[in-house]
PDB file of C-alpha atoms and ligand atoms in Angstrom:
ATOM      1  CA  UNK A   1      11.784   9.137   7.347  1.00 47.00           C
ATOM      2  CA  UNK A   2      15.552   8.827   7.520  1.00 48.00           C
ATOM      3  CA  UNK A   3      17.828   5.845   7.310  1.00 51.00           C
ATOM      4  CA  UNK A   4      17.893   5.835  11.099  1.00 61.00           C
ATOM      5  CA  UNK A   5      14.090   5.483  11.703  1.00 90.00           C
ATOM      6  CA  UNK A   6      12.746   2.890   9.409  1.00 95.00           C
ATOM      7  CA  UNK A   7       9.100   3.545   8.510  1.00 97.00           C
ATOM      8  CA  UNK A   8       6.405   1.231   9.965  1.00 98.00           C
ATOM      9  CA  UNK A   9       6.103  -0.609   6.689  1.00 98.00           C
ATOM     10  CA  UNK A  10       9.825  -1.258   6.569  1.00 98.00           C
ATOM     11  CA  UNK A  11       9.588  -2.727  10.030  1.00 98.00           C
ATOM     12  CA  UNK A  12       6.760  -4.907   8.574  1.00 98.00           C
ATOM     13  CA  UNK A  13       8.972  -5.933   5.655  1.00 98.00           C
ATOM     14  CA  UNK A  14      11.743  -6.658   8.271  1.00 98.00           C
ATOM     15  CA  UNK A  15       9.329  -8.845  10.473  1.00 98.00           C
ATOM     16  CA  UNK A  16      10.072  -6.465  13.323  1.00 98.00           C
ATOM     17  CA  UNK A  17       6.232  -5.859  13.820  1.00 98.00           C
ATOM     18  CA  UNK A  18       3.378  -8.165  12.689  1.00 98.00           C
ATOM     19  CA  UNK A  19       0.787  -7.526  10.024  1.00 98.00           C
ATOM     20  CA  UNK A  20      -1.795  -9.612   7.948  1.00 98.00           C
ATOM     21  CA  UNK A  21       0.335 -10.101   5.000  1.00 98.00           C
ATOM     22  CA  UNK A  22      -1.723 -11.051   1.784  1.00 98.00           C
ATOM     23  CA  UNK A  23       1.004 -11.197  -0.939  1.00 98.00           C
ATOM     24  CA  UNK A  24       4.760 -10.986  -1.020  1.00 98.00           C
ATOM     25  CA  UNK A  25       7.348 -11.208  -3.778  1.00 98.00           C
ATOM     26  CA  UNK A  26      10.943  -9.907  -4.022  1.00 98.00           C
ATOM     27  CA  UNK A  27       9.842  -6.382  -4.785  1.00 98.00           C
ATOM     28  CA  UNK A  28       6.748  -5.661  -3.059  1.00 98.00           C
ATOM     29  CA  UNK A  29       4.494  -6.787  -0.137  1.00 98.00           C
ATOM     30  CA  UNK A  30       0.814  -6.322   0.654  1.00 98.00           C
ATOM     31  CA  UNK A  31      -1.058  -6.198   3.901  1.00 98.00           C
ATOM     32  CA  UNK A  32      -4.686  -5.535   5.164  1.00 98.00           C
ATOM     33  CA  UNK A  33      -4.836  -1.951   6.492  1.00 98.00           C
ATOM     34  CA  UNK A  34      -5.144  -1.841  10.183  1.00 98.00           C
ATOM     35  CA  UNK A  35      -7.814   0.752  10.119  1.00 98.00           C
ATOM     36  CA  UNK A  36      -9.865  -0.242   7.252  1.00 97.00           C
ATOM     37  CA  UNK A  37     -12.006   2.224   5.371  1.00 95.00           C
ATOM     38  CA  UNK A  38     -13.732  -0.256   2.971  1.00 95.00           C
ATOM     39  CA  UNK A  39     -14.867  -3.762   2.814  1.00 95.00           C
ATOM     40  CA  UNK A  40     -11.657  -4.618   1.584  1.00 97.00           C
ATOM     41  CA  UNK A  41      -8.708  -2.430   2.128  1.00 98.00           C
ATOM     42  CA  UNK A  42      -5.233  -3.483   1.391  1.00 98.00           C
ATOM     43  CA  UNK A  43      -1.905  -1.695   1.020  1.00 98.00           C
ATOM     44  CA  UNK A  44       0.618  -2.528  -1.721  1.00 99.00           C
ATOM     45  CA  UNK A  45       3.979  -1.193  -0.625  1.00 98.00           C
ATOM     46  CA  UNK A  46       7.182  -1.778  -2.441  1.00 98.00           C
ATOM     47  CA  UNK A  47      10.105  -3.154  -0.321  1.00 98.00           C
ATOM     48  CA  UNK A  48      12.561  -0.280  -1.559  1.00 98.00           C
ATOM     49  CA  UNK A  49      12.902   2.218   1.035  1.00 96.00           C
ATOM     50  CA  UNK A  50      13.889   5.258  -1.187  1.00 97.00           C
ATOM     51  CA  UNK A  51      10.614   6.895  -2.310  1.00 98.00           C
ATOM     52  CA  UNK A  52       8.460   8.626   0.125  1.00 98.00           C
ATOM     53  CA  UNK A  53       5.448   9.194  -2.692  1.00 98.00           C
ATOM     54  CA  UNK A  54       4.189   7.962  -5.939  1.00 98.00           C
ATOM     55  CA  UNK A  55       5.770  11.102  -7.761  1.00 98.00           C
ATOM     56  CA  UNK A  56       9.206   9.885  -6.690  1.00 98.00           C
ATOM     57  CA  UNK A  57       8.606   6.541  -7.450  1.00 98.00           C
ATOM     58  CA  UNK A  58       6.932   7.146 -10.894  1.00 98.00           C
ATOM     59  CA  UNK A  59       9.962   9.145 -11.924  1.00 98.00           C
ATOM     60  CA  UNK A  60      12.878   6.508 -10.531  1.00 98.00           C
ATOM     61  CA  UNK A  61      11.328   3.441 -11.348  1.00 98.00           C
ATOM     62  CA  UNK A  62       8.033   3.159 -13.198  1.00 98.00           C
ATOM     63  CA  UNK A  63       8.313  -0.711 -13.683  1.00 98.00           C
ATOM     64  CA  UNK A  64       8.101  -0.962  -9.912  1.00 98.00           C
ATOM     65  CA  UNK A  65       4.770   1.537 -10.097  1.00 98.00           C
ATOM     66  CA  UNK A  66       3.455  -0.684 -12.770  1.00 98.00           C
ATOM     67  CA  UNK A  67       3.987  -3.985 -10.576  1.00 98.00           C
ATOM     68  CA  UNK A  68       2.300  -2.239  -7.816  1.00 98.00           C
ATOM     69  CA  UNK A  69      -0.821  -1.565 -10.142  1.00 98.00           C
ATOM     70  CA  UNK A  70      -0.654  -5.095 -11.334  1.00 98.00           C
ATOM     71  CA  UNK A  71      -0.564  -6.674  -7.740  1.00 98.00           C
ATOM     72  CA  UNK A  72      -3.506  -4.472  -6.706  1.00 98.00           C
ATOM     73  CA  UNK A  73      -5.567  -5.707  -9.869  1.00 98.00           C
ATOM     74  CA  UNK A  74      -4.560  -9.111  -8.749  1.00 98.00           C
ATOM     75  CA  UNK A  75      -5.270  -8.793  -5.124  1.00 98.00           C
ATOM     76  CA  UNK A  76      -8.898  -7.123  -6.044  1.00 97.00           C
ATOM     77  CA  UNK A  77      -9.781  -9.972  -8.174  1.00 97.00           C
ATOM     78  CA  UNK A  78      -8.839 -12.422  -4.976  1.00 97.00           C
ATOM     79  CA  UNK A  79     -10.307 -10.464  -2.383  1.00 97.00           C
ATOM     80  CA  UNK A  80     -13.323  -8.971  -4.307  1.00 96.00           C
ATOM     81  CA  UNK A  81     -14.852  -8.957  -7.622  1.00 94.00           C
ATOM     82  CA  UNK A  82     -11.610  -7.312  -9.488  1.00 94.00           C
ATOM     83  CA  UNK A  83     -12.970  -3.648  -9.200  1.00 96.00           C
ATOM     84  CA  UNK A  84     -11.332  -1.401  -7.184  1.00 97.00           C
ATOM     85  CA  UNK A  85     -10.135   2.094  -6.142  1.00 97.00           C
ATOM     86  CA  UNK A  86      -6.408   2.829  -5.999  1.00 98.00           C
ATOM     87  CA  UNK A  87      -5.304   5.900  -3.770  1.00 98.00           C
ATOM     88  CA  UNK A  88      -1.845   7.309  -3.281  1.00 98.00           C
ATOM     89  CA  UNK A  89      -2.090   9.909  -0.647  1.00 98.00           C
ATOM     90  CA  UNK A  90       0.894  12.172  -1.437  1.00 98.00           C
ATOM     91  CA  UNK A  91       1.802  14.969   1.099  1.00 97.00           C
ATOM     92  CA  UNK A  92       0.540  15.537   4.656  1.00 98.00           C
ATOM     93  CA  UNK A  93      -2.259  17.752   3.612  1.00 98.00           C
ATOM     94  CA  UNK A  94      -3.374  15.005   1.422  1.00 97.00           C
ATOM     95  CA  UNK A  95      -3.663  12.673   4.264  1.00 96.00           C
ATOM     96  CA  UNK A  96      -0.147  10.672   3.943  1.00 98.00           C
ATOM     97  CA  UNK A  97       0.975   9.450   7.451  1.00 98.00           C
ATOM     98  CA  UNK A  98       3.269   7.151   6.300  1.00 98.00           C
ATOM     99  CA  UNK A  99       6.261   8.571   4.081  1.00 98.00           C
ATOM    100  CA  UNK A 100       7.321   5.168   2.469  1.00 98.00           C
ATOM    101  CA  UNK A 101       5.173   5.095  -0.737  1.00 98.00           C
ATOM    102  CA  UNK A 102       2.047   2.841  -0.571  1.00 98.00           C
ATOM    103  CA  UNK A 103      -1.032   2.156  -2.751  1.00 98.00           C
ATOM    104  CA  UNK A 104      -4.498   1.785  -0.975  1.00 98.00           C
ATOM    105  CA  UNK A 105      -6.528  -0.808  -2.571  1.00 98.00           C
ATOM    106  CA  UNK A 106     -10.145  -0.329  -1.714  1.00 97.00           C
ATOM    107  CA  UNK A 107     -12.935  -2.646  -2.955  1.00 96.00           C
ATOM    108  CA  UNK A 108     -16.220  -3.860  -2.144  1.00 92.00           C
ATOM    109  CA  UNK A 109     -19.474  -1.407  -2.083  1.00 84.00           C
ATOM    110  CA  UNK A 110     -17.600   1.896  -2.039  1.00 88.00           C
ATOM    111  CA  UNK A 111     -20.494   4.162  -2.466  1.00 79.00           C
ATOM    112  CA  UNK A 112     -20.815   3.854   1.410  1.00 69.00           C
ATOM    113  CA  UNK A 113     -17.326   4.615   2.329  1.00 64.00           C
ATOM    114  CA  UNK A 114     -15.115   7.722   2.005  1.00 64.00           C
ATOM    115  CA  UNK A 115     -11.724   7.935   0.224  1.00 62.00           C
ATOM    116  CA  UNK A 116      -8.744   6.509   2.340  1.00 59.00           C
TER     117      UNK A 116
HETATM  118  P1  AMP B   1      -1.487   7.158   4.463  1.00 62.58           P
HETATM  119  O1  AMP B   1      -2.228   7.782   5.409  1.00 62.58           O
HETATM  120  O2  AMP B   1      -1.862   7.314   3.388  1.00 62.58           O
HETATM  121  O3  AMP B   1       0.113   7.256   4.647  1.00 62.58           O
HETATM  122  O4  AMP B   1      -1.767   5.571   4.818  1.00 62.58           O
HETATM  123  C1  AMP B   1      -1.064   4.897   5.875  1.00 62.58           C
HETATM  124  C2  AMP B   1      -1.973   3.822   6.313  1.00 62.58           C
HETATM  125  O5  AMP B   1      -1.056   2.661   7.044  1.00 62.58           O
HETATM  126  C3  AMP B   1      -3.231   3.895   6.891  1.00 62.58           C
HETATM  127  O6  AMP B   1      -4.453   3.610   6.342  1.00 62.58           O
HETATM  128  C4  AMP B   1      -3.089   3.224   8.327  1.00 62.58           C
HETATM  129  O7  AMP B   1      -4.386   2.766   8.747  1.00 62.58           O
HETATM  130  C5  AMP B   1      -2.012   2.156   7.874  1.00 62.58           C
HETATM  131  N1  AMP B   1      -1.380   1.518   8.765  1.00 62.58           N
HETATM  132  C6  AMP B   1      -0.460   2.042   9.818  1.00 62.58           C
HETATM  133  N2  AMP B   1       0.236   1.376  10.480  1.00 62.58           N
HETATM  134  C7  AMP B   1      -0.352  -0.024  10.291  1.00 62.58           C
HETATM  135  C8  AMP B   1       0.045  -1.326  10.437  1.00 62.58           C
HETATM  136  N3  AMP B   1       0.847  -1.717  11.569  1.00 62.58           N
HETATM  137  N4  AMP B   1      -0.682  -2.304   9.841  1.00 62.58           N
HETATM  138  C9  AMP B   1      -1.540  -2.117   8.754  1.00 62.58           C
HETATM  139  N5  AMP B   1      -1.718  -0.841   8.368  1.00 62.58           N
HETATM  140  C10 AMP B   1      -1.256   0.181   8.995  1.00 62.58           C
END
């Protein structure tokens, strides 16, 4: 990802492409994953474009990381029973495909589902 090639999530934030947005404020947006791996599969994404993965985010802006966790909890309470799995894929070999940090919020009956 470079400044000249915005990530798919930046395009969603900018309304250049559509998404099923379930929450938004000044700092974060949450959408339904287009390829759900669980009964509830949401993505919580900071609007800041500077962080490729959770390690970079944690080092630079721990308050924003905390807001992502709080948002995940609130959404899991709204969309499921309040229990959830939070996944940050970090690096290609770990399954990361979009290099704009995002949290997968997985909820529902997860015993039958694999990791995102
Ligand atoms: P990761 O593989 O951890 O980088 O996660 C990227 C996630 O983004 C995958 O679970 C994709 O299904 C999801 N995704 C990609 N494009 C879209 C989109 N346009 N709308 C919603 N989710 C998307």
